[in-house]
Short mmCIF file of C-alpha atoms and ligand atoms in Angstrom, two decimals:
data_model
loop_
_atom_site.label_atom_id
_atom_site.label_comp_id
_atom_site.label_asym_id
_atom_site.label_seq_id
_atom_site.Cartn_x
_atom_site.Cartn_y
_atom_site.Cartn_z
CA MET A 1 -14.23 -39.42 -104.31
CA ALA A 2 -17.10 -40.27 -101.76
CA GLY A 3 -19.39 -40.48 -104.54
CA ALA A 4 -21.64 -38.04 -106.06
CA PRO A 5 -22.63 -34.93 -103.85
CA ILE A 6 -26.20 -34.14 -102.86
CA VAL A 7 -28.10 -31.99 -104.56
CA GLN A 8 -30.31 -29.82 -102.31
CA ASN A 9 -32.96 -28.71 -103.71
CA VAL A 10 -35.20 -26.64 -100.74
CA MET A 11 -37.69 -24.42 -101.56
CA THR A 12 -37.96 -22.17 -98.86
CA VAL A 13 -41.19 -20.66 -97.86
CA PRO A 14 -40.54 -17.28 -97.77
CA ARG A 15 -40.14 -16.12 -94.29
CA SER A 16 -41.28 -12.51 -95.37
CA LYS A 17 -44.91 -11.02 -94.94
CA PRO A 18 -47.44 -13.08 -96.61
CA GLU A 19 -50.20 -11.38 -98.57
CA GLY A 20 -53.21 -10.40 -96.26
CA PRO A 21 -53.62 -10.33 -92.78
CA MET A 22 -50.48 -12.07 -90.84
CA ASN A 23 -50.83 -15.38 -88.96
CA LEU A 24 -49.41 -14.96 -85.09
CA VAL A 25 -49.23 -18.62 -85.14
CA GLY A 26 -45.27 -19.37 -85.54
CA LEU A 27 -44.09 -15.84 -84.93
CA THR A 28 -41.15 -15.90 -82.14
CA ARG A 29 -41.93 -13.30 -79.33
CA GLN A 30 -39.49 -10.75 -81.34
CA ALA A 31 -41.34 -11.25 -84.19
CA MET A 32 -45.07 -10.60 -82.26
CA TRP A 33 -43.22 -7.90 -80.60
CA ASP A 34 -42.36 -6.07 -84.29
CA GLU A 35 -45.58 -6.91 -85.63
CA LEU A 36 -47.55 -4.97 -82.80
CA ILE A 37 -44.82 -1.93 -82.90
CA ALA A 38 -45.76 -1.90 -86.48
CA ILE A 39 -49.54 -1.50 -85.99
CA GLY A 40 -49.07 0.87 -83.75
CA THR A 41 -48.80 -0.55 -80.24
CA PRO A 42 -47.10 1.99 -77.84
CA GLU A 43 -43.55 0.49 -77.43
CA LYS A 44 -43.90 0.78 -73.58
CA GLN A 45 -47.21 -1.85 -73.68
CA ALA A 46 -45.78 -4.17 -76.36
CA LYS A 47 -43.94 -6.86 -74.33
CA MET A 48 -46.92 -6.94 -72.13
CA ARG A 49 -49.56 -7.53 -74.94
CA VAL A 50 -47.10 -10.00 -76.43
CA ARG A 51 -47.37 -11.86 -73.28
CA GLN A 52 -50.92 -11.74 -73.39
CA ILE A 53 -51.97 -12.50 -76.63
CA TRP A 54 -48.96 -15.25 -76.19
CA GLN A 55 -51.11 -17.10 -73.16
CA TRP A 56 -54.06 -16.96 -75.11
CA ILE A 57 -52.78 -18.74 -77.90
CA TYR A 58 -50.32 -21.34 -76.50
CA GLN A 59 -51.45 -21.51 -73.30
CA TRP A 60 -55.28 -21.51 -73.25
CA GLY A 61 -55.78 -22.39 -77.08
CA VAL A 62 -57.82 -19.50 -78.05
CA ARG A 63 -58.20 -18.57 -81.65
CA ASN A 64 -60.55 -15.74 -81.29
CA PHE A 65 -59.25 -12.35 -80.63
CA ASP A 66 -62.79 -11.41 -79.37
CA ASP A 67 -62.14 -14.11 -76.17
CA MET A 68 -59.03 -12.54 -75.07
CA THR A 69 -60.86 -10.66 -72.41
CA ASN A 70 -58.10 -9.00 -70.64
CA LEU A 71 -57.55 -6.84 -73.98
CA SER A 72 -59.44 -3.74 -74.70
CA LYS A 73 -62.31 -3.93 -77.06
CA SER A 74 -60.79 -1.51 -79.34
CA PHE A 75 -57.22 -3.36 -79.46
CA ARG A 76 -58.92 -7.01 -79.90
CA ALA A 77 -60.96 -5.51 -82.63
CA GLU A 78 -57.64 -4.16 -84.13
CA LEU A 79 -55.94 -7.36 -84.02
CA ALA A 80 -58.70 -8.96 -85.57
CA GLU A 81 -58.37 -6.53 -88.55
CA LYS A 82 -54.62 -6.99 -88.99
CA PHE A 83 -54.15 -10.51 -87.90
CA ILE A 84 -55.46 -14.11 -87.71
CA ILE A 85 -54.67 -17.19 -85.72
CA LYS A 86 -54.31 -20.09 -88.02
CA ILE A 87 -53.42 -23.44 -87.27
CA PRO A 88 -53.42 -26.73 -90.05
CA GLU A 89 -56.85 -27.48 -91.39
CA VAL A 90 -57.75 -31.43 -90.29
CA ILE A 91 -58.69 -33.12 -93.37
CA SER A 92 -59.14 -36.74 -91.90
CA LYS A 93 -58.60 -38.29 -88.71
CA LYS A 94 -57.60 -42.10 -88.05
CA ILE A 95 -57.45 -43.84 -84.98
CA SER A 96 -56.20 -47.12 -84.73
CA SER A 97 -57.32 -50.19 -82.80
CA ASP A 98 -54.16 -49.69 -80.56
CA GLY A 99 -55.26 -45.80 -79.62
CA THR A 100 -52.73 -44.17 -81.96
CA ARG A 101 -54.45 -41.27 -83.85
CA LYS A 102 -53.63 -40.07 -87.45
CA TRP A 103 -54.51 -36.89 -88.68
CA LEU A 104 -54.10 -35.76 -92.49
CA VAL A 105 -53.60 -31.72 -92.17
CA ARG A 106 -53.77 -29.38 -95.27
CA ILE A 107 -51.32 -26.51 -95.24
CA SER A 108 -51.29 -23.59 -97.33
CA GLY A 109 -51.05 -24.19 -101.09
CA SER A 110 -53.16 -27.41 -100.64
CA HIS A 111 -50.23 -29.01 -99.49
CA GLU A 112 -51.01 -32.25 -96.83
CA VAL A 113 -48.86 -33.53 -94.25
CA GLU A 114 -49.65 -36.50 -91.74
CA VAL A 115 -49.26 -36.02 -87.84
CA VAL A 116 -49.33 -38.98 -85.49
CA TYR A 117 -50.18 -39.27 -82.02
CA ILE A 118 -48.71 -42.19 -79.96
CA PRO A 119 -50.69 -43.04 -76.36
CA GLU A 120 -48.34 -44.87 -74.08
CA GLU A 121 -48.59 -45.55 -70.34
CA GLY A 122 -48.38 -42.45 -68.50
CA ARG A 123 -46.82 -40.49 -71.61
CA GLY A 124 -47.97 -39.40 -75.22
CA THR A 125 -45.73 -38.46 -77.98
CA LEU A 126 -47.02 -36.60 -81.32
CA CYS A 127 -44.72 -37.26 -84.12
CA VAL A 128 -44.25 -34.02 -85.97
CA SER A 129 -43.49 -33.27 -89.88
CA SER A 130 -40.94 -30.67 -91.04
CA GLN A 131 -41.31 -30.94 -94.54
CA VAL A 132 -43.80 -32.02 -97.43
CA GLY A 133 -41.79 -34.72 -98.70
CA CYS A 134 -37.82 -34.88 -98.11
CA THR A 135 -35.02 -33.94 -100.31
CA LEU A 136 -33.46 -37.11 -99.12
CA THR A 137 -34.12 -40.72 -100.73
CA CYS A 138 -33.13 -43.15 -97.75
CA SER A 139 -34.25 -46.55 -99.54
CA PHE A 140 -36.31 -47.71 -96.75
CA CYS A 141 -38.28 -44.91 -96.20
CA HIS A 142 -41.80 -44.42 -97.32
CA THR A 143 -41.42 -40.55 -96.89
CA GLY A 144 -37.94 -40.62 -99.23
CA THR A 145 -40.42 -42.03 -102.78
CA GLN A 146 -41.62 -38.64 -102.50
CA ARG A 147 -39.86 -35.33 -103.50
CA LEU A 148 -39.81 -32.62 -101.35
CA VAL A 149 -42.67 -30.13 -102.35
CA ARG A 150 -41.92 -27.52 -99.30
CA ASN A 151 -40.33 -26.94 -95.96
CA LEU A 152 -43.11 -25.93 -93.27
CA THR A 153 -43.40 -22.89 -91.53
CA ALA A 154 -42.78 -22.77 -88.14
CA GLY A 155 -46.70 -21.82 -87.77
CA GLU A 156 -47.39 -25.13 -89.84
CA ILE A 157 -45.08 -26.91 -87.35
CA VAL A 158 -46.15 -25.87 -84.15
CA GLY A 159 -49.80 -25.84 -85.52
CA GLN A 160 -49.50 -29.60 -85.46
CA VAL A 161 -49.28 -29.51 -82.01
CA MET A 162 -52.35 -27.18 -81.62
CA VAL A 163 -54.21 -29.54 -83.98
CA ALA A 164 -53.68 -32.63 -81.47
CA ARG A 165 -54.32 -30.49 -78.41
CA ASP A 166 -57.37 -29.76 -79.95
CA ASP A 167 -58.48 -32.94 -81.04
CA LEU A 168 -57.25 -34.29 -77.79
CA GLU A 169 -59.65 -31.61 -76.06
CA GLU A 170 -56.62 -30.95 -73.66
CA TRP A 171 -56.45 -27.41 -73.61
CA PRO A 172 -57.08 -25.97 -70.36
CA VAL A 173 -59.89 -23.47 -69.50
CA PRO A 174 -58.70 -19.79 -70.19
CA GLY A 175 -57.46 -18.64 -66.54
CA ASN A 176 -57.79 -21.95 -64.98
CA PRO A 177 -54.58 -24.16 -65.23
CA ASN A 178 -55.48 -26.90 -62.99
CA SER A 179 -58.20 -27.77 -65.41
CA GLU A 180 -55.61 -29.09 -68.07
CA THR A 181 -56.06 -32.92 -68.97
CA ARG A 182 -52.83 -32.70 -70.55
CA GLN A 183 -51.64 -36.20 -72.65
CA LEU A 184 -49.83 -34.98 -74.83
CA SER A 185 -46.47 -34.72 -73.51
CA ASN A 186 -43.35 -35.16 -75.65
CA ILE A 187 -42.80 -34.21 -78.99
CA VAL A 188 -40.94 -36.10 -81.59
CA LEU A 189 -39.33 -35.05 -85.27
CA MET A 190 -39.92 -38.23 -86.89
CA GLY A 191 -42.68 -37.40 -89.08
CA MET A 192 -42.49 -36.29 -92.89
CA GLY A 193 -39.09 -34.62 -93.73
CA GLU A 194 -35.68 -34.00 -92.65
CA PRO A 195 -35.88 -31.37 -89.90
CA LEU A 196 -32.16 -29.94 -90.29
CA TYR A 197 -32.74 -28.89 -93.88
CA ASN A 198 -35.72 -26.68 -92.51
CA PHE A 199 -33.38 -25.71 -89.43
CA GLU A 200 -34.86 -22.17 -88.72
CA ASN A 201 -38.62 -23.03 -89.15
CA VAL A 202 -38.29 -25.85 -87.12
CA ARG A 203 -36.01 -24.02 -84.34
CA ASP A 204 -38.68 -21.20 -83.95
CA ALA A 205 -41.62 -24.03 -83.52
CA ILE A 206 -39.94 -25.97 -80.94
CA LYS A 207 -39.02 -22.71 -78.94
CA ILE A 208 -42.64 -21.70 -78.96
CA ALA A 209 -43.26 -25.32 -77.74
CA MET A 210 -40.61 -25.02 -75.10
CA ASP A 211 -41.82 -21.44 -73.69
CA PRO A 212 -42.93 -21.51 -70.29
CA GLU A 213 -45.99 -19.47 -71.20
CA GLY A 214 -47.51 -21.56 -73.55
CA ILE A 215 -47.31 -25.28 -74.13
CA GLN A 216 -44.46 -25.63 -71.59
CA LEU A 217 -42.91 -28.79 -73.18
CA SER A 218 -39.34 -29.00 -71.58
CA ARG A 219 -36.47 -29.61 -73.66
CA ARG A 220 -35.93 -32.69 -72.56
CA ARG A 221 -39.44 -34.09 -74.02
CA ILE A 222 -38.61 -33.03 -77.45
CA THR A 223 -36.68 -35.16 -79.79
CA LEU A 224 -35.25 -34.06 -83.15
CA SER A 225 -34.46 -36.86 -85.46
CA THR A 226 -31.50 -36.24 -88.23
CA SER A 227 -30.20 -38.66 -91.02
CA GLY A 228 -27.08 -36.64 -90.18
CA VAL A 229 -26.79 -33.35 -91.45
CA VAL A 230 -23.53 -32.60 -90.09
CA PRO A 231 -23.13 -28.85 -90.24
CA GLU A 232 -26.42 -28.48 -88.22
CA ILE A 233 -25.69 -30.31 -85.55
CA ALA A 234 -23.97 -28.14 -82.99
CA ARG A 235 -26.14 -25.77 -84.12
CA THR A 236 -28.88 -27.74 -83.04
CA ALA A 237 -27.22 -28.11 -79.56
CA GLU A 238 -26.71 -24.31 -79.68
CA GLU A 239 -29.67 -22.92 -80.57
CA ILE A 240 -32.37 -25.42 -79.38
CA GLY A 241 -31.03 -27.83 -76.92
CA CYS A 242 -33.45 -30.51 -77.77
CA GLN A 243 -32.81 -34.37 -77.28
CA LEU A 244 -31.23 -35.50 -80.80
CA ALA A 245 -32.00 -38.73 -82.56
CA ILE A 246 -29.62 -40.13 -85.16
CA SER A 247 -31.02 -42.38 -88.26
CA PHE A 248 -27.55 -44.18 -87.98
CA HIS A 249 -29.17 -47.64 -89.44
CA ALA A 250 -25.95 -49.19 -90.80
CA THR A 251 -22.00 -49.96 -89.55
CA THR A 252 -20.25 -49.54 -93.12
CA ASP A 253 -20.14 -46.64 -95.02
CA GLU A 254 -20.77 -49.19 -97.87
CA VAL A 255 -24.30 -49.96 -96.71
CA ARG A 256 -25.12 -46.84 -94.90
CA ASP A 257 -24.51 -45.42 -98.85
CA LYS A 258 -27.28 -47.23 -99.55
CA LEU A 259 -29.92 -46.80 -96.69
CA VAL A 260 -29.19 -43.24 -95.69
CA PRO A 261 -27.65 -41.33 -99.10
CA ILE A 262 -26.61 -38.40 -97.11
CA ASN A 263 -23.95 -40.58 -96.15
CA LYS A 264 -21.94 -39.98 -99.31
CA ARG A 265 -21.63 -36.37 -98.21
CA TRP A 266 -20.79 -36.98 -94.37
CA ASN A 267 -19.98 -40.28 -93.91
CA ILE A 268 -20.03 -42.44 -90.51
CA GLU A 269 -16.97 -41.02 -89.13
CA VAL A 270 -17.63 -37.28 -89.74
CA LEU A 271 -20.86 -38.26 -88.32
CA LEU A 272 -19.57 -39.75 -85.65
CA ALA A 273 -17.04 -36.82 -84.71
CA ALA A 274 -20.07 -34.27 -84.82
CA LEU A 275 -21.78 -36.59 -82.22
CA ARG A 276 -18.74 -36.38 -80.01
CA ALA A 277 -18.59 -33.13 -79.98
CA TYR A 278 -22.02 -32.67 -79.02
CA PRO A 279 -21.74 -29.91 -76.67
CA LYS A 280 -24.75 -31.04 -74.45
CA VAL A 281 -23.80 -34.76 -74.68
CA SER A 282 -23.74 -35.66 -70.85
CA ASN A 283 -24.66 -39.01 -69.14
CA SER A 284 -28.04 -37.54 -68.63
CA GLU A 285 -28.49 -36.32 -72.02
CA ARG A 286 -27.54 -39.48 -74.42
CA ILE A 287 -28.16 -39.45 -78.49
CA THR A 288 -30.74 -42.03 -79.54
CA PHE A 289 -29.18 -44.03 -82.16
CA GLU A 290 -32.07 -45.31 -84.18
CA TYR A 291 -31.53 -48.24 -86.22
CA VAL A 292 -34.18 -49.69 -88.43
CA MET A 293 -33.73 -53.69 -88.61
CA LEU A 294 -33.84 -54.59 -92.01
CA SER A 295 -33.71 -58.29 -92.89
CA GLY A 296 -30.38 -59.65 -94.23
CA VAL A 297 -29.15 -55.96 -95.08
CA ASN A 298 -27.75 -54.60 -91.50
CA ASP A 299 -29.34 -57.13 -88.77
CA SER A 300 -26.03 -59.64 -88.31
CA ASP A 301 -23.87 -59.87 -85.25
CA ALA A 302 -21.28 -58.35 -86.68
CA ASP A 303 -22.90 -55.46 -87.36
CA ALA A 304 -24.04 -55.01 -83.59
CA HIS A 305 -20.61 -55.55 -82.66
CA ARG A 306 -19.50 -52.99 -85.23
CA LEU A 307 -21.71 -50.61 -83.98
CA VAL A 308 -20.90 -50.82 -80.10
CA GLU A 309 -17.32 -50.38 -81.32
CA LEU A 310 -18.25 -47.08 -83.18
CA ILE A 311 -19.94 -45.57 -80.61
CA LYS A 312 -17.86 -45.96 -77.69
CA GLY A 313 -17.49 -43.31 -75.73
CA ILE A 314 -20.46 -41.40 -76.69
CA PRO A 315 -23.27 -41.60 -74.02
CA ALA A 316 -26.21 -43.42 -76.19
CA LYS A 317 -29.20 -45.52 -76.43
CA ILE A 318 -29.57 -47.53 -79.18
CA ASN A 319 -33.43 -47.42 -80.47
CA LEU A 320 -34.32 -50.53 -82.30
CA ILE A 321 -36.94 -49.92 -85.15
CA PRO A 322 -38.77 -53.37 -86.70
CA PHE A 323 -39.01 -52.11 -90.51
CA ASN A 324 -42.37 -51.03 -90.91
CA GLU A 325 -43.37 -52.27 -94.28
CA TRP A 326 -45.03 -50.20 -97.13
CA PRO A 327 -46.21 -51.27 -100.41
CA GLY A 328 -43.42 -51.36 -102.87
CA ALA A 329 -40.70 -51.38 -100.14
CA PRO A 330 -37.48 -52.81 -101.29
CA TYR A 331 -37.09 -54.40 -97.88
CA THR A 332 -38.28 -57.25 -95.29
CA ARG A 333 -38.43 -56.57 -91.58
CA SER A 334 -35.70 -58.69 -89.41
CA SER A 335 -37.29 -61.52 -87.41
CA ASN A 336 -38.06 -61.00 -84.02
CA ASN A 337 -35.35 -63.30 -83.21
CA ARG A 338 -32.73 -61.88 -85.30
CA ILE A 339 -33.67 -58.52 -83.36
CA ARG A 340 -33.68 -60.17 -80.00
CA ALA A 341 -30.02 -61.31 -80.67
CA PHE A 342 -28.85 -58.22 -82.31
CA ALA A 343 -30.49 -56.54 -78.95
CA ASP A 344 -28.80 -58.84 -76.76
CA ILE A 345 -25.20 -57.93 -77.77
CA ILE A 346 -26.02 -54.12 -77.38
CA HIS A 347 -27.28 -54.71 -74.15
CA LYS A 348 -24.44 -56.88 -73.23
CA ALA A 349 -22.21 -53.96 -74.10
CA GLY A 350 -24.12 -51.90 -71.71
CA TYR A 351 -26.37 -49.86 -73.85
CA SER A 352 -29.77 -50.03 -73.53
CA SER A 353 -31.17 -51.05 -76.31
CA PRO A 354 -35.08 -50.88 -76.61
CA VAL A 355 -37.24 -51.87 -79.40
CA ARG A 356 -39.55 -49.73 -80.44
CA LYS A 357 -42.86 -51.39 -80.86
CA PRO A 358 -44.50 -50.40 -84.59
CA ARG A 359 -47.83 -48.50 -83.30
CA GLY A 360 -50.56 -47.57 -85.81
CA GLU A 361 -49.78 -50.39 -87.97
CA ASP A 362 -53.31 -51.02 -89.26
CA ILE A 363 -53.68 -47.11 -89.90
CA MET A 364 -49.94 -46.73 -91.92
CA ALA A 365 -48.57 -44.52 -88.83
CA ALA A 366 -45.80 -46.35 -87.90
CA CYS A 367 -42.64 -44.76 -88.19
CA GLY A 368 -41.23 -43.97 -91.68
CA GLN A 369 -44.87 -44.80 -93.42
CA LEU A 370 -45.62 -41.26 -93.38
CA LYS A 371 -46.53 -40.13 -96.85
CA SER A 372 -49.06 -37.54 -98.26
CA ALA A 373 -51.82 -38.41 -100.39
CA THR A 374 -50.72 -35.65 -103.28
CA GLU A 375 -47.75 -37.39 -103.92
CA ARG A 376 -46.29 -35.69 -106.64
CA ALA A 377 -43.27 -37.63 -107.81
CA ARG A 378 -44.06 -41.21 -106.53
CA LYS A 379 -40.73 -43.02 -107.48
CA SER A 380 -41.60 -46.56 -109.08
CA ARG A 381 -40.71 -49.91 -107.04
CA LYS A 382 -38.34 -50.68 -110.09
CA GLN A 383 -36.82 -47.18 -109.75
CA ILE A 384 -35.98 -48.02 -106.07
CA ALA A 385 -34.88 -51.15 -106.12
CA ALA A 386 -32.11 -50.08 -108.77
CA GLU A 387 -31.07 -47.37 -107.07
CA VAL A 388 -30.31 -49.48 -103.84
CA GLY A 389 -28.67 -52.31 -106.59
CA LEU A 390 -31.31 -54.61 -105.86
CA GLU A 391 -32.35 -55.09 -109.13
CA GLY A 392 -32.37 -58.16 -111.09
N1 LIG B 401 -35.42 -37.09 -91.42
C1 LIG B 401 -35.49 -37.55 -90.39
C2 LIG B 401 -36.66 -37.75 -89.59
C3 LIG B 401 -37.97 -38.43 -89.80
S1 LIG B 401 -37.54 -39.99 -90.13
C4 LIG B 401 -34.81 -38.78 -90.16
O1 LIG B 401 -34.29 -39.35 -90.77
O2 LIG B 401 -34.28 -39.16 -88.60
C5 LIG B 401 -38.06 -40.48 -88.49
C6 LIG B 401 -37.30 -42.19 -88.25
O3 LIG B 401 -38.17 -43.16 -88.88
C7 LIG B 401 -35.69 -42.30 -88.65
O4 LIG B 401 -34.85 -42.89 -88.14
C8 LIG B 401 -36.33 -43.08 -90.15
O5 LIG B 401 -34.74 -43.32 -90.39
C9 LIG B 401 -37.10 -44.13 -89.68
N2 LIG B 401 -37.77 -44.63 -90.48
C10 LIG B 401 -38.05 -44.16 -91.95
N3 LIG B 401 -38.70 -45.43 -92.97
C11 LIG B 401 -39.00 -46.29 -92.10
C12 LIG B 401 -39.19 -47.75 -92.28
N4 LIG B 401 -39.99 -47.80 -93.01
N5 LIG B 401 -39.54 -48.54 -91.14
C13 LIG B 401 -39.04 -48.02 -89.55
N6 LIG B 401 -38.02 -46.74 -89.19
C14 LIG B 401 -38.10 -45.84 -90.61
FE1 LIG B 402 -36.31 -38.00 -95.11
FE2 LIG B 402 -35.70 -39.22 -92.78
FE3 LIG B 402 -37.00 -40.81 -94.88
FE4 LIG B 402 -34.75 -40.31 -94.91
S1 LIG B 402 -35.82 -41.41 -93.22
S2 LIG B 402 -35.89 -39.76 -96.75
S3 LIG B 402 -34.22 -38.36 -94.40
S4 LIG B 402 -37.47 -38.99 -94.17
#
């Protein structure tokens, strides 16, 4: 037996109609079409209307139906009566000394999630959350100490991108695409939550972000990170087609069981088989193996050699992440020398092995430090230590 099965207790947000006016943000084009038909839009006009509304919302960042000047006044009034255009509400914003921004946003039900924007030379990456909390309990992850509260809707996921574009003041002036000052060039689903346990909403949100008549981010600029939900990996390739990152973090099942407990359900061998079969894998589409460097736990030379052996044949890039500490964490970060030695072995084996620079540490915005302020069920330090076998 490979250990106890992981019980999934995901409270899926109903995808049926909510009470009150429907939010257009997050609807697929087809769903928006259905809604327009339902309010009596003639079928031969509906496709065009979807296109117009879509462009107003996602290309120009408009939130008022009244500003949609290529629609008739009466149609605008009808839309305003039946629908809303709503994105998460910003509660607070912090800016790090390195320029990283972190927003705490509120979504319906008074839940809160964090969104992080990381400016870099020539690009800007937005780290988006997919769940409030997480059902998984990776022992080094701050989010993992918070139980899942709920899945985010597609509108709440793509809404985070819109919140960031608002704050970065980068929407173009309507009708003038040349006025765009785009900073946000990449999205990573590396915030709170396990995206593949919220597949449909994540898929719909990413598709909206990729739509050429809206936010227009290429699938190469969107990376979904998963702890290894094996059955959804092939589906990710087929239905989304974005870049894939895997939270690998260990080279033996014994260690990975402790760090990434989903490994008890789908172990390293099963995970690697799924990655080998990832249909989109090609030299230009490497899978990113994320590897958090934990002192004395997974950072030996032997680990580096094993890692290289394990992933042989998979077009890959290994992203070494110095552990970002958080209050009560049961691990410490590997020393710089250790990280360098580890990276060296990987590099010599022919893999690119960038070490991720911790960003926004002063505002607790670094990878794995996110956790909503409305934490419900924080586990005690003792409990975490007991689970990873560090007690005593
Ligand atoms: N649930 C998904 C995506 C969110 S976590 C996943 O696990 O892949 C994004 C990345 O941050 C993952 O690789 C995760 O393992 C890593 N991470 C989590 N906590 C961390 C920490 N304290 N320090 C460094 N990286 C961390
Ligand atoms: Fe969840 Fe990812 Fe954190 Fe694991 S690392 S607890 S899967 S958010």
